[in-house]
Amino acid sequence: MQHFLDFNQLSDSGIEALLKQVLEYSHQPADPGHRQILDGRVITNLFYEASTRTRVSFEVAAHRLGAEVINISAGGSSVEKGESLRDTLETLVSIGVDAVVVRHPQTAVLNDLVVEKDIEIALINAGDGCGHHPSQALLDAATLITARGSLVGLKLVIAGDIRHSRVARSNIQLLSRLGVDDIRLVGPKQLLPDECPQNVSLMTEDFDIALADANAVMMLRIQHERMGGLELPDTDDYHRRWGLDKARLMLAHPDCVVLHPGPVNRGVEMSNAVADGSQSLIRSQVAMGVSARMAIFDMLLASAGAGQR
Ligand code: NCD
């Protein structure tokens, strides 16, 4: 497998192997023995959109495997002078970079590029517009498995701005491939998809109904940057109907865990008490982000590298 763009490029056994590797790394992510794995390799982070945890965890993951990391953000690079993504990638190929982690506002930008032309560099999707965010879904699945022991019997609610969420799309894709068959979507009508996606068991505006017996809730931010003129409820109304506070969380199963990919808008999609409460896995998700990204680099570069060297 040359690129990691979404889970369509992976077989079921490929997904299982990747997840197993994430969980293995999560036991000892900072083991100095890992540093030989990508020794001498060069990885570039190419981010056309804002990011804190995704960019930094890809960087830490690469360092932990012994790779060199170069960070490029759209401001301050030739992108500002109008260079296309394709020309930027070809420049990086000529420089000798082994893999590029790309975050871009345009949906499917990398899928379109690789169909159009062979790109002789490993591309890793760190979020494409309203498309996919596979490394986030991978870390979410690993976090759920670590917290609950397995995904068997999981009843998951994904709440908020589903329409624009690459995190929701990748999680539905990955978790349904892993056998989760009770995924419910909730949010205001204008932030739900026009049609109920495949592998989703319920789509509703009523958060309280969706929460019945749920054992995981994944909260999402309203992605104002992708709204394109949609009318939204005001913040108080939104929080009252689609925000998660302690009282509403009591409607779920008592063991229900709470996830959020971040950044959290406290007081909008989630109260402070829930974000910082004992059922919150938000900090575990961020920590798992490093192991997930180590496993992705390992899958794409480690064995290929052994053959090339
Ligand atoms: C998400 C993203 O960028 O899609 N964040 C992340 O990667 N941690 C979700 C968001 O921006 O709301």
PDB file of N, CA and C in Angstrom, residues 84-143:
ATOM      1  N   SER A  84       0.724  24.960  -7.235  1.00  0.00           N
ATOM      2  CA  SER A  84      -0.325  23.947  -7.056  1.00  0.00           C
ATOM      3  C   SER A  84       0.180  22.871  -6.100  1.00  0.00           C
ATOM      4  N   LEU A  85      -0.781  22.121  -5.531  1.00  0.00           N
ATOM      5  CA  LEU A  85      -0.412  21.016  -4.636  1.00  0.00           C
ATOM      6  C   LEU A  85       0.466  20.018  -5.384  1.00  0.00           C
ATOM      7  N   ARG A  86       0.096  19.737  -6.639  1.00  0.00           N
ATOM      8  CA  ARG A  86       0.854  18.764  -7.415  1.00  0.00           C
ATOM      9  C   ARG A  86       2.309  19.205  -7.622  1.00  0.00           C
ATOM     10  N   ASP A  87       2.504  20.486  -7.959  1.00  0.00           N
ATOM     11  CA  ASP A  87       3.880  20.972  -8.140  1.00  0.00           C
ATOM     12  C   ASP A  87       4.647  20.950  -6.815  1.00  0.00           C
ATOM     13  N   THR A  88       3.948  21.287  -5.733  1.00  0.00           N
ATOM     14  CA  THR A  88       4.622  21.251  -4.417  1.00  0.00           C
ATOM     15  C   THR A  88       5.057  19.818  -4.111  1.00  0.00           C
ATOM     16  N   LEU A  89       4.172  18.844  -4.387  1.00  0.00           N
ATOM     17  CA  LEU A  89       4.529  17.437  -4.106  1.00  0.00           C
ATOM     18  C   LEU A  89       5.692  16.993  -4.984  1.00  0.00           C
ATOM     19  N   GLU A  90       5.685  17.424  -6.250  1.00  0.00           N
ATOM     20  CA  GLU A  90       6.788  17.007  -7.126  1.00  0.00           C
ATOM     21  C   GLU A  90       8.115  17.607  -6.673  1.00  0.00           C
ATOM     22  N   THR A  91       8.037  18.821  -6.138  1.00  0.00           N
ATOM     23  CA  THR A  91       9.247  19.438  -5.582  1.00  0.00           C
ATOM     24  C   THR A  91       9.767  18.585  -4.429  1.00  0.00           C
ATOM     25  N   LEU A  92       8.854  18.120  -3.586  1.00  0.00           N
ATOM     26  CA  LEU A  92       9.260  17.318  -2.425  1.00  0.00           C
ATOM     27  C   LEU A  92       9.823  15.964  -2.869  1.00  0.00           C
ATOM     28  N   VAL A  93       9.274  15.393  -3.951  1.00  0.00           N
ATOM     29  CA  VAL A  93       9.819  14.135  -4.495  1.00  0.00           C
ATOM     30  C   VAL A  93      11.264  14.370  -4.917  1.00  0.00           C
ATOM     31  N   SER A  94      11.519  15.462  -5.650  1.00  0.00           N
ATOM     32  CA  SER A  94      12.877  15.730  -6.153  1.00  0.00           C
ATOM     33  C   SER A  94      13.859  15.958  -5.012  1.00  0.00           C
ATOM     34  N   ILE A  95      13.368  16.533  -3.914  1.00  0.00           N
ATOM     35  CA  ILE A  95      14.252  16.786  -2.772  1.00  0.00           C
ATOM     36  C   ILE A  95      14.600  15.473  -2.063  1.00  0.00           C
ATOM     37  N   GLY A  96      13.781  14.446  -2.258  1.00  0.00           N
ATOM     38  CA  GLY A  96      14.082  13.147  -1.642  1.00  0.00           C
ATOM     39  C   GLY A  96      13.252  12.844  -0.413  1.00  0.00           C
ATOM     40  N   VAL A  97      12.116  13.533  -0.278  1.00  0.00           N
ATOM     41  CA  VAL A  97      11.223  13.267   0.857  1.00  0.00           C
ATOM     42  C   VAL A  97      10.555  11.904   0.639  1.00  0.00           C
ATOM     43  N   ASP A  98      10.365  11.135   1.718  1.00  0.00           N
ATOM     44  CA  ASP A  98       9.764   9.792   1.586  1.00  0.00           C
ATOM     45  C   ASP A  98       8.251   9.788   1.714  1.00  0.00           C
ATOM     46  N   ALA A  99       7.705  10.682   2.553  1.00  0.00           N
ATOM     47  CA  ALA A  99       6.238  10.688   2.757  1.00  0.00           C
ATOM     48  C   ALA A  99       5.782  12.108   3.053  1.00  0.00           C
ATOM     49  N   VAL A 100       4.569  12.421   2.615  1.00  0.00           N
ATOM     50  CA  VAL A 100       4.011  13.745   2.890  1.00  0.00           C
ATOM     51  C   VAL A 100       2.652  13.570   3.562  1.00  0.00           C
ATOM     52  N   VAL A 101       2.509  14.223   4.688  1.00  0.00           N
ATOM     53  CA  VAL A 101       1.237  14.231   5.417  1.00  0.00           C
ATOM     54  C   VAL A 101       0.514  15.499   4.992  1.00  0.00           C
ATOM     55  N   VAL A 102      -0.668  15.355   4.382  1.00  0.00           N
ATOM     56  CA  VAL A 102      -1.331  16.530   3.793  1.00  0.00           C
ATOM     57  C   VAL A 102      -2.677  16.797   4.458  1.00  0.00           C
ATOM     58  N   ARG A 103      -2.877  18.022   4.880  1.00  0.00           N
ATOM     59  CA  ARG A 103      -4.221  18.483   5.269  1.00  0.00           C
ATOM     60  C   ARG A 103      -4.622  19.589   4.300  1.00  0.00           C
ATOM     61  N   HIS A 104      -5.835  19.469   3.738  1.00  0.00           N
ATOM     62  CA  HIS A 104      -6.221  20.379   2.659  1.00  0.00           C
ATOM     63  C   HIS A 104      -7.722  20.656   2.740  1.00  0.00           C
ATOM     64  N   PRO A 105      -8.161  21.884   2.430  1.00  0.00           N
ATOM     65  CA  PRO A 105      -9.590  22.195   2.525  1.00  0.00           C
ATOM     66  C   PRO A 105     -10.448  21.562   1.427  1.00  0.00           C
ATOM     67  N   GLN A 106      -9.823  21.063   0.369  1.00  0.00           N
ATOM     68  CA  GLN A 106     -10.610  20.518  -0.758  1.00  0.00           C
ATOM     69  C   GLN A 106     -10.867  19.020  -0.576  1.00  0.00           C
ATOM     70  N   THR A 107     -12.137  18.649  -0.605  1.00  0.00           N
ATOM     71  CA  THR A 107     -12.515  17.244  -0.444  1.00  0.00           C
ATOM     72  C   THR A 107     -11.911  16.396  -1.567  1.00  0.00           C
ATOM     73  N   ALA A 108     -11.362  15.253  -1.209  1.00  0.00           N
ATOM     74  CA  ALA A 108     -10.829  14.254  -2.154  1.00  0.00           C
ATOM     75  C   ALA A 108      -9.655  14.766  -2.991  1.00  0.00           C
ATOM     76  N   VAL A 109      -8.989  15.801  -2.526  1.00  0.00           N
ATOM     77  CA  VAL A 109      -7.908  16.394  -3.339  1.00  0.00           C
ATOM     78  C   VAL A 109      -6.799  15.366  -3.624  1.00  0.00           C
ATOM     79  N   LEU A 110      -6.474  14.517  -2.654  1.00  0.00           N
ATOM     80  CA  LEU A 110      -5.387  13.551  -2.866  1.00  0.00           C
ATOM     81  C   LEU A 110      -5.861  12.380  -3.726  1.00  0.00           C
ATOM     82  N   ASN A 111      -7.114  11.924  -3.492  1.00  0.00           N
ATOM     83  CA  ASN A 111      -7.661  10.825  -4.314  1.00  0.00           C
ATOM     84  C   ASN A 111      -7.634  11.249  -5.785  1.00  0.00           C
ATOM     85  N   ASP A 112      -8.049  12.512  -6.063  1.00  0.00           N
ATOM     86  CA  ASP A 112      -8.073  12.989  -7.453  1.00  0.00           C
ATOM     87  C   ASP A 112      -6.669  13.027  -8.034  1.00  0.00           C
ATOM     88  N   LEU A 113      -5.709  13.475  -7.207  1.00  0.00           N
ATOM     89  CA  LEU A 113      -4.320  13.570  -7.694  1.00  0.00           C
ATOM     90  C   LEU A 113      -3.742  12.210  -8.055  1.00  0.00           C
ATOM     91  N   VAL A 114      -3.975  11.208  -7.200  1.00  0.00           N
ATOM     92  CA  VAL A 114      -3.350   9.905  -7.468  1.00  0.00           C
ATOM     93  C   VAL A 114      -4.019   9.185  -8.632  1.00  0.00           C
ATOM     94  N   VAL A 115      -5.289   9.519  -8.904  1.00  0.00           N
ATOM     95  CA  VAL A 115      -5.955   8.924 -10.066  1.00  0.00           C
ATOM     96  C   VAL A 115      -5.364   9.534 -11.339  1.00  0.00           C
ATOM     97  N   GLU A 116      -5.110  10.837 -11.265  1.00  0.00           N
ATOM     98  CA  GLU A 116      -4.618  11.580 -12.423  1.00  0.00           C
ATOM     99  C   GLU A 116      -3.179  11.192 -12.777  1.00  0.00           C
ATOM    100  N   LYS A 117      -2.390  10.935 -11.737  1.00  0.00           N
ATOM    101  CA  LYS A 117      -0.952  10.764 -11.988  1.00  0.00           C
ATOM    102  C   LYS A 117      -0.326   9.912 -10.884  1.00  0.00           C
ATOM    103  N   ASP A 118       0.681   9.118 -11.253  1.00  0.00           N
ATOM    104  CA  ASP A 118       1.428   8.368 -10.242  1.00  0.00           C
ATOM    105  C   ASP A 118       2.251   9.345  -9.407  1.00  0.00           C
ATOM    106  N   ILE A 119       2.054   9.343  -8.110  1.00  0.00           N
ATOM    107  CA  ILE A 119       2.877  10.216  -7.267  1.00  0.00           C
ATOM    108  C   ILE A 119       3.886   9.309  -6.565  1.00  0.00           C
ATOM    109  N   GLU A 120       5.181   9.555  -6.814  1.00  0.00           N
ATOM    110  CA  GLU A 120       6.201   8.621  -6.293  1.00  0.00           C
ATOM    111  C   GLU A 120       6.628   8.994  -4.875  1.00  0.00           C
ATOM    112  N   ILE A 121       5.646   9.098  -4.018  1.00  0.00           N
ATOM    113  CA  ILE A 121       5.908   9.482  -2.634  1.00  0.00           C
ATOM    114  C   ILE A 121       4.691   8.986  -1.848  1.00  0.00           C
ATOM    115  N   ALA A 122       4.868   8.576  -0.598  1.00  0.00           N
ATOM    116  CA  ALA A 122       3.694   8.111   0.163  1.00  0.00           C
ATOM    117  C   ALA A 122       2.889   9.315   0.641  1.00  0.00           C
ATOM    118  N   LEU A 123       1.614   9.323   0.303  1.00  0.00           N
ATOM    119  CA  LEU A 123       0.740  10.420   0.726  1.00  0.00           C
ATOM    120  C   LEU A 123      -0.134   9.951   1.880  1.00  0.00           C
ATOM    121  N   ILE A 124      -0.235  10.778   2.892  1.00  0.00           N
ATOM    122  CA  ILE A 124      -1.059  10.445   4.063  1.00  0.00           C
ATOM    123  C   ILE A 124      -2.077  11.563   4.248  1.00  0.00           C
ATOM    124  N   ASN A 125      -3.348  11.179   4.273  1.00  0.00           N
ATOM    125  CA  ASN A 125      -4.414  12.167   4.399  1.00  0.00           C
ATOM    126  C   ASN A 125      -4.605  12.557   5.867  1.00  0.00           C
ATOM    127  N   ALA A 126      -4.347  13.824   6.169  1.00  0.00           N
ATOM    128  CA  ALA A 126      -4.553  14.312   7.547  1.00  0.00           C
ATOM    129  C   ALA A 126      -5.831  15.150   7.618  1.00  0.00           C
ATOM    130  N   GLY A 127      -6.754  14.898   6.674  1.00  0.00           N
ATOM    131  CA  GLY A 127      -8.027  15.628   6.645  1.00  0.00           C
ATOM    132  C   GLY A 127      -8.176  16.379   5.342  1.00  0.00           C
ATOM    133  N   ASP A 128      -9.188  15.966   4.521  1.00  0.00           N
ATOM    134  CA  ASP A 128      -9.439  16.655   3.244  1.00  0.00           C
ATOM    135  C   ASP A 128     -10.860  17.212   3.258  1.00  0.00           C
ATOM    136  N   GLY A 129     -10.994  18.511   3.403  1.00  0.00           N
ATOM    137  CA  GLY A 129     -12.298  19.186   3.353  1.00  0.00           C
ATOM    138  C   GLY A 129     -13.345  18.439   4.156  1.00  0.00           C
ATOM    139  N   CYS A 130     -14.488  18.141   3.500  1.00  0.00           N
ATOM    140  CA  CYS A 130     -15.552  17.364   4.164  1.00  0.00           C
ATOM    141  C   CYS A 130     -15.406  15.881   3.825  1.00  0.00           C
ATOM    142  N   GLY A 131     -14.211  15.457   3.420  1.00  0.00           N
ATOM    143  CA  GLY A 131     -14.009  14.073   2.969  1.00  0.00           C
ATOM    144  C   GLY A 131     -13.687  13.103   4.090  1.00  0.00           C
ATOM    145  N   HIS A 132     -12.414  12.822   4.280  1.00  0.00           N
ATOM    146  CA  HIS A 132     -12.003  11.784   5.229  1.00  0.00           C
ATOM    147  C   HIS A 132     -10.914  12.288   6.176  1.00  0.00           C
ATOM    148  N   HIS A 133     -10.792  11.593   7.295  1.00  0.00           N
ATOM    149  CA  HIS A 133      -9.741  11.885   8.282  1.00  0.00           C
ATOM    150  C   HIS A 133      -9.393  10.538   8.920  1.00  0.00           C
ATOM    151  N   PRO A 134      -8.752   9.646   8.118  1.00  0.00           N
ATOM    152  CA  PRO A 134      -8.610   8.259   8.569  1.00  0.00           C
ATOM    153  C   PRO A 134      -7.731   8.073   9.799  1.00  0.00           C
ATOM    154  N   SER A 135      -6.708   8.913   9.980  1.00  0.00           N
ATOM    155  CA  SER A 135      -5.861   8.704  11.171  1.00  0.00           C
ATOM    156  C   SER A 135      -6.646   9.031  12.444  1.00  0.00           C
ATOM    157  N   GLN A 136      -7.598   9.970  12.347  1.00  0.00           N
ATOM    158  CA  GLN A 136      -8.431  10.287  13.511  1.00  0.00           C
ATOM    159  C   GLN A 136      -9.337   9.097  13.848  1.00  0.00           C
ATOM    160  N   ALA A 137      -9.945   8.495  12.821  1.00  0.00           N
ATOM    161  CA  ALA A 137     -10.829   7.353  13.079  1.00  0.00           C
ATOM    162  C   ALA A 137     -10.035   6.193  13.670  1.00  0.00           C
ATOM    163  N   LEU A 138      -8.810   6.017  13.176  1.00  0.00           N
ATOM    164  CA  LEU A 138      -7.967   4.928  13.693  1.00  0.00           C
ATOM    165  C   LEU A 138      -7.670   5.134  15.185  1.00  0.00           C
ATOM    166  N   LEU A 139      -7.335   6.363  15.552  1.00  0.00           N
ATOM    167  CA  LEU A 139      -7.034   6.623  16.967  1.00  0.00           C
ATOM    168  C   LEU A 139      -8.305   6.527  17.808  1.00  0.00           C
ATOM    169  N   ASP A 140      -9.449   6.906  17.239  1.00  0.00           N
ATOM    170  CA  ASP A 140     -10.710   6.794  17.986  1.00  0.00           C
ATOM    171  C   ASP A 140     -11.043   5.323  18.250  1.00  0.00           C
ATOM    172  N   ALA A 141     -10.890   4.474  17.221  1.00  0.00           N
ATOM    173  CA  ALA A 141     -11.188   3.042  17.404  1.00  0.00           C
ATOM    174  C   ALA A 141     -10.252   2.444  18.452  1.00  0.00           C
ATOM    175  N   ALA A 142      -8.966   2.793  18.382  1.00  0.00           N
ATOM    176  CA  ALA A 142      -8.000   2.238  19.347  1.00  0.00           C
ATOM    177  C   ALA A 142      -8.308   2.734  20.757  1.00  0.00           C
ATOM    178  N   THR A 143      -8.754   3.986  20.881  1.00  0.00           N
ATOM    179  CA  THR A 143      -9.098   4.530  22.203  1.00  0.00           C
ATOM    180  C   THR A 143     -10.310   3.796  22.774  1.00  0.00           C
TER     181      THR A 143
END
